[in-house]
Amino acid sequence: MFRKVALRKVTPFLAVTFFAATSLSAQSKFSTKWEELTAADFRSGIQQAKGTCLLPFGILEKHGPHLPLGTDLLNVRYVSLQAASQEYAVVFPEYYFGQIFEAKHEPGTVAYSMDLQLRMLQETADEMARNGCKKIIIVNGHGGNEHLIPFFAQAQLDKPHDYVVYVLDGGRSRPGGPAKKSTGIDYHAGENETSNTMVSHPDLVHLDRAKDESGADQKRQNLPEYLYTGIWWYARFPNHYSGDGSVATKELGEWNMKGWIDSIVECIRSVKADEASLKIQNEFYEKSKHPLETRP
Ligand SMILES: [Zn+2]
């Protein structure tokens, strides 16, 4: 999941410990999963969530020689569901219609076209909002989406919407935790992400294969770090593997995932309490209709 450099910050992850995965909230008799609710319970669930819904956003792409194609989606849904069980929110079903052109050379990648990615996301958000999700938190689980999702959120200012899109990009790194064993770059399917998956889906991690390929930086471009090209990722990590997954541990995964879950819980609470953003958006939409009348 986390990978981009240069323009993207490295964001290790976080983790969970407790609570076996359950979709039932501690505070609620309703499932946190959109698809598990009856129509009547959906109505009550949206009310209980105060219109706050999570859209965990993953992808289908190679994850080194040892992790599943759906790693990003599996992990981001795991932490989102755990968070929603602590602070109730309705969680949208599996969503993996993101940006992954840079892995089209690998088996199992599903790379939708650019316009479809944006249309899918807009229509999904519109449909969520039409069903009462007036506060949509996109929880990003995939490094390749780090430009797409903020762009999408910014584009909501183009036309009036009766809802707000919030973006939570990746896991938050935090001090402390078990010492890492690998010392190099760890962007994709390396020590962090492999550790995280050992927590969310231990049965899908093939640790014994993690050394079958190299996740080393191949440094095949010689450009300033701040000069961007779309091929930068492939130039550096053509095997779609960055880091060393073989040294992953469940302890690191638990630390990472707990921090990630905590940050989502904090966001759900802040968003539920947020009464400013929609008002400010509406003020902006109104003024944008007649800019010449806008005064400081
Ligand atoms: Zn990943």
Coordinates of C-alpha atoms and ligand atoms in Angstrom, one line a residue:
M1 CA 0.0 0.0 0.0
F2 CA 2.2 2.7 1.1
R3 CA 4.8 3.4 -1.3
K4 CA 5.3 6.6 -3.1
V5 CA 8.4 8.7 -2.4
A6 CA 9.4 11.9 -3.9
L7 CA 6.1 13.5 -3.9
R8 CA 4.7 11.0 -1.5
K9 CA 5.6 10.6 2.0
V10 CA 6.4 7.2 3.4
T11 CA 3.7 6.2 5.7
P12 CA 4.1 3.1 7.7
F13 CA 1.2 1.6 9.2
L14 CA -0.7 0.6 12.0
A15 CA -2.6 -1.9 13.7
V16 CA -4.9 -3.9 15.7
T17 CA -4.9 -6.3 18.4
F18 CA -8.0 -6.9 20.2
F19 CA -11.4 -7.6 18.9
A20 CA -11.7 -10.5 16.6
A21 CA -13.2 -9.1 13.4
T22 CA -16.8 -8.6 13.9
S23 CA -19.1 -6.3 12.0
L24 CA -21.3 -5.7 14.9
S25 CA -20.6 -2.5 16.7
A26 CA -20.1 -2.5 20.4
Q27 CA -22.4 0.5 20.6
S28 CA -25.0 -0.8 18.1
K29 CA -27.0 -3.7 17.1
F30 CA -26.5 -2.8 13.5
S31 CA -23.9 -4.2 11.3
T32 CA -21.3 -1.8 10.1
K33 CA -21.4 -3.3 6.7
W34 CA -23.7 -1.6 4.2
E35 CA -24.4 -4.9 2.4
E36 CA -25.4 -6.7 5.6
L37 CA -28.1 -4.2 6.7
T38 CA -31.8 -4.7 5.8
A39 CA -33.4 -1.6 4.2
A40 CA -35.0 -0.6 7.5
D41 CA -31.9 -1.2 9.5
F42 CA -29.9 0.8 7.0
R43 CA -32.2 3.8 7.7
S44 CA -31.5 3.4 11.4
G45 CA -27.8 2.8 10.9
I46 CA -27.3 5.9 8.9
Q47 CA -29.1 7.8 11.6
Q48 CA -26.9 6.3 14.3
A49 CA -23.8 7.1 12.2
K50 CA -25.0 10.7 11.9
G51 CA -24.7 10.4 8.2
T52 CA -21.1 9.3 8.4
C53 CA -19.9 6.6 6.1
L54 CA -16.5 5.1 5.3
L55 CA -15.4 4.2 1.8
P56 CA -12.3 2.0 2.2
F57 CA -10.4 2.3 -1.1
G58 CA -8.1 -0.5 -2.2
I59 CA -6.8 -1.9 -5.5
L60 CA -5.9 -5.2 -7.2
E61 CA -2.1 -5.3 -7.9
K62 CA 0.9 -7.6 -7.3
H63 CA 2.3 -7.4 -3.8
G64 CA 5.8 -9.0 -4.1
P65 CA 6.0 -12.7 -4.5
H66 CA 4.3 -13.4 -1.2
L67 CA 1.2 -11.3 -0.6
P68 CA -2.3 -11.4 -2.2
L69 CA -3.3 -9.1 -5.1
G70 CA -6.0 -7.6 -2.9
T71 CA -3.7 -6.8 0.0
D72 CA -4.5 -3.1 0.1
L73 CA -8.2 -3.7 0.0
L74 CA -8.0 -6.5 2.6
N75 CA -6.0 -4.4 5.0
V76 CA -7.9 -1.1 4.6
R77 CA -11.2 -2.9 5.1
Y78 CA -9.9 -4.7 8.1
V79 CA -8.9 -1.4 9.9
S80 CA -12.1 0.4 8.7
L81 CA -14.4 -2.3 10.0
Q82 CA -12.5 -2.4 13.3
A83 CA -12.7 1.4 13.6
A84 CA -16.4 1.5 12.8
S85 CA -17.1 -1.2 15.5
Q86 CA -15.5 1.2 18.0
E87 CA -17.2 4.4 16.7
Y88 CA -20.2 3.5 14.6
A89 CA -20.2 4.3 10.9
V90 CA -21.6 2.5 7.9
V91 CA -18.9 1.0 5.7
F92 CA -19.3 0.8 2.0
P93 CA -18.7 -2.5 0.2
E94 CA -15.4 -3.6 -1.5
Y95 CA -14.1 -0.7 -3.7
Y96 CA -11.0 -1.2 -5.8
F97 CA -11.6 1.1 -8.8
G98 CA -8.4 3.2 -8.4
Q99 CA -5.2 4.3 -10.1
I100 CA -2.7 1.4 -10.8
F101 CA -1.4 2.0 -14.4
E102 CA 2.2 1.4 -13.1
A103 CA 1.4 -2.3 -12.5
K104 CA -0.2 -3.2 -15.8
H105 CA 2.8 -5.3 -16.7
E106 CA 2.1 -7.7 -13.7
P107 CA -0.5 -10.5 -13.6
G108 CA -3.8 -9.8 -11.8
T109 CA -3.7 -6.0 -12.0
V110 CA -7.0 -4.4 -12.8
A111 CA -6.4 -0.9 -14.1
Y112 CA -9.5 1.1 -15.0
S113 CA -9.2 4.1 -17.3
M114 CA -8.7 7.5 -15.9
D115 CA -12.1 8.9 -16.7
L116 CA -13.9 5.8 -15.3
Q117 CA -12.0 6.0 -12.1
L118 CA -13.3 9.5 -11.5
R119 CA -16.8 8.8 -12.7
M120 CA -17.1 5.7 -10.5
L121 CA -15.9 7.6 -7.5
Q122 CA -18.2 10.6 -8.2
E123 CA -21.3 8.4 -8.8
T124 CA -20.4 6.3 -5.8
A125 CA -20.2 9.3 -3.6
D126 CA -23.4 10.8 -5.1
E127 CA -25.3 7.5 -4.5
M128 CA -23.9 7.3 -0.9
A129 CA -25.1 10.8 -0.3
R130 CA -28.5 10.2 -1.9
N131 CA -28.9 7.5 0.7
G132 CA -28.1 9.8 3.6
C133 CA -24.3 9.5 3.8
K134 CA -23.7 13.3 3.9
K135 CA -20.3 12.8 5.4
I136 CA -18.1 10.4 3.4
I137 CA -14.7 9.5 4.7
I138 CA -12.5 7.9 2.0
V139 CA -10.0 5.7 3.8
N140 CA -7.2 5.2 1.3
G141 CA -5.4 1.9 1.4
H142 CA -3.3 2.2 -1.8
G143 CA -0.3 4.3 -2.4
G144 CA -1.1 4.8 -6.1
N145 CA -4.3 6.7 -5.1
E146 CA -2.4 9.4 -3.3
H147 CA -2.9 11.9 -6.1
L148 CA -6.3 10.6 -7.4
I149 CA -8.3 11.0 -4.2
P150 CA -7.2 14.5 -3.1
F151 CA -7.8 15.6 -6.7
F152 CA -11.3 14.1 -6.5
A153 CA -12.0 15.8 -3.2
Q154 CA -10.8 19.1 -4.6
A155 CA -13.0 18.7 -7.6
Q156 CA -16.1 18.7 -5.4
L157 CA -15.8 22.4 -5.4
D158 CA -16.6 22.6 -9.1
K159 CA -20.4 22.0 -8.6
P160 CA -22.6 22.2 -5.5
H161 CA -22.9 19.0 -3.5
D162 CA -25.0 18.5 -0.4
Y163 CA -22.3 16.3 1.2
V164 CA -18.7 16.6 2.2
V165 CA -15.8 14.3 1.1
Y166 CA -13.1 13.7 3.7
V167 CA -9.9 12.0 2.8
L168 CA -7.8 9.9 5.2
D169 CA -4.7 9.0 3.3
G170 CA -2.9 5.9 4.4
G171 CA -1.9 4.9 7.9
R172 CA -0.3 7.5 10.2
S173 CA 3.2 6.7 11.3
R174 CA 3.8 7.2 15.0
P175 CA 6.8 7.0 17.2
G176 CA 7.6 3.8 19.2
G177 CA 6.7 0.3 18.4
P178 CA 8.8 -2.7 17.7
A179 CA 12.2 -2.0 16.1
K180 CA 12.2 -2.6 12.4
K181 CA 14.6 -5.2 11.1
S182 CA 15.0 -4.0 7.6
T183 CA 16.9 -0.7 7.1
G184 CA 16.2 0.1 3.4
I185 CA 13.2 1.5 1.6
D186 CA 10.0 -0.2 2.6
Y187 CA 7.2 1.1 0.3
H188 CA 5.4 -1.9 -1.0
A189 CA 4.9 -5.5 0.3
G190 CA 8.0 -5.0 2.5
E191 CA 8.3 -5.3 6.3
N192 CA 5.5 -3.0 7.2
E193 CA 2.9 -4.1 4.8
T194 CA 3.7 -7.8 5.2
S195 CA 3.5 -7.4 9.0
N196 CA 0.1 -5.7 8.7
T197 CA -1.3 -8.5 6.5
M198 CA -0.1 -11.0 9.1
V199 CA -2.6 -9.3 11.4
S200 CA -5.5 -8.9 9.0
H201 CA -5.2 -12.1 7.0
P202 CA -2.4 -14.3 8.3
D203 CA -3.6 -17.2 6.2
L204 CA -2.8 -15.3 3.0
V205 CA 0.8 -14.4 3.8
H206 CA 3.4 -16.7 2.2
L207 CA 6.4 -15.5 4.2
D208 CA 8.6 -18.3 2.9
R209 CA 8.3 -16.8 -0.6
A210 CA 9.2 -13.3 0.4
K211 CA 12.9 -13.7 -0.7
D212 CA 12.0 -15.2 -4.0
E213 CA 12.3 -11.8 -5.7
S214 CA 14.2 -8.6 -4.9
G215 CA 12.5 -5.6 -3.4
A216 CA 15.6 -3.4 -3.7
D217 CA 15.6 0.0 -5.3
Q218 CA 17.0 -0.4 -8.8
K219 CA 17.7 3.3 -9.2
R220 CA 17.4 3.3 -13.0
Q221 CA 16.6 7.0 -13.3
N222 CA 19.0 9.7 -12.5
L223 CA 16.9 12.8 -11.8
P224 CA 16.3 15.2 -9.0
E225 CA 13.9 13.9 -6.4
Y226 CA 11.5 16.7 -6.9
L227 CA 11.2 16.1 -10.7
Y228 CA 8.3 13.8 -11.3
T229 CA 7.7 11.2 -14.0
G230 CA 5.0 8.6 -14.2
I231 CA 7.5 5.9 -14.8
W232 CA 9.5 6.6 -11.6
W233 CA 7.9 3.7 -9.7
Y234 CA 8.6 1.1 -12.4
A235 CA 12.1 2.5 -12.9
R236 CA 12.9 1.9 -9.3
F237 CA 10.8 -1.2 -8.4
P238 CA 10.0 -3.1 -11.6
N239 CA 9.0 -6.2 -9.7
H240 CA 6.3 -4.3 -7.9
Y241 CA 8.0 -5.1 -4.6
S242 CA 9.8 -2.6 -2.4
G243 CA 11.4 -3.6 0.8
D244 CA 11.9 -7.0 2.5
G245 CA 8.8 -8.8 3.5
S246 CA 10.7 -11.8 4.9
V247 CA 11.5 -10.0 8.2
A248 CA 7.9 -9.1 8.9
T249 CA 6.4 -9.9 12.3
K250 CA 3.0 -10.0 13.8
E251 CA 4.1 -7.6 16.6
L252 CA 5.0 -4.9 14.2
G253 CA 1.7 -5.5 12.3
E254 CA -0.2 -5.1 15.5
W255 CA 1.5 -1.9 16.4
N256 CA 0.9 -0.5 12.9
M257 CA -2.7 -1.6 12.6
K258 CA -3.6 -0.3 16.0
G259 CA -2.3 3.1 15.2
W260 CA -4.2 3.1 11.8
I261 CA -7.4 2.0 13.5
D262 CA -7.0 4.7 16.2
S263 CA -6.6 7.4 13.6
I264 CA -9.8 6.3 11.7
V265 CA -11.7 6.3 15.0
E266 CA -10.5 9.8 15.7
C267 CA -11.5 10.9 12.2
I268 CA -15.0 9.4 12.5
R269 CA -15.5 11.3 15.8
S270 CA -14.3 14.5 14.3
V271 CA -16.4 14.2 11.2
K272 CA -19.5 13.4 13.2
A273 CA -18.9 16.6 15.2
D274 CA -18.1 18.7 12.2
E275 CA -20.8 21.2 11.5
A276 CA -18.6 23.7 9.8
S277 CA -17.5 22.1 6.5
L278 CA -20.9 21.8 4.8
K279 CA -21.9 25.3 5.8
I280 CA -18.6 26.7 4.4
Q281 CA -19.0 24.7 1.2
N282 CA -22.5 26.1 0.7
E283 CA -21.3 29.6 1.3
F284 CA -18.5 29.0 -1.3
Y285 CA -21.0 27.5 -3.9
E286 CA -23.3 30.5 -3.5
K287 CA -20.5 33.0 -3.9
S288 CA -19.0 31.2 -6.8
K289 CA -22.2 31.9 -8.8
H290 CA -21.5 35.6 -8.8
P291 CA -17.8 36.2 -8.1
L292 CA -18.0 39.9 -9.0
E293 CA -20.1 40.5 -6.0
T294 CA -17.7 38.8 -3.6
R295 CA -16.1 41.3 -1.2
P296 CA -13.5 40.6 1.4
Ligands
ZN1 ZN -0.2 -2.5 -0.8

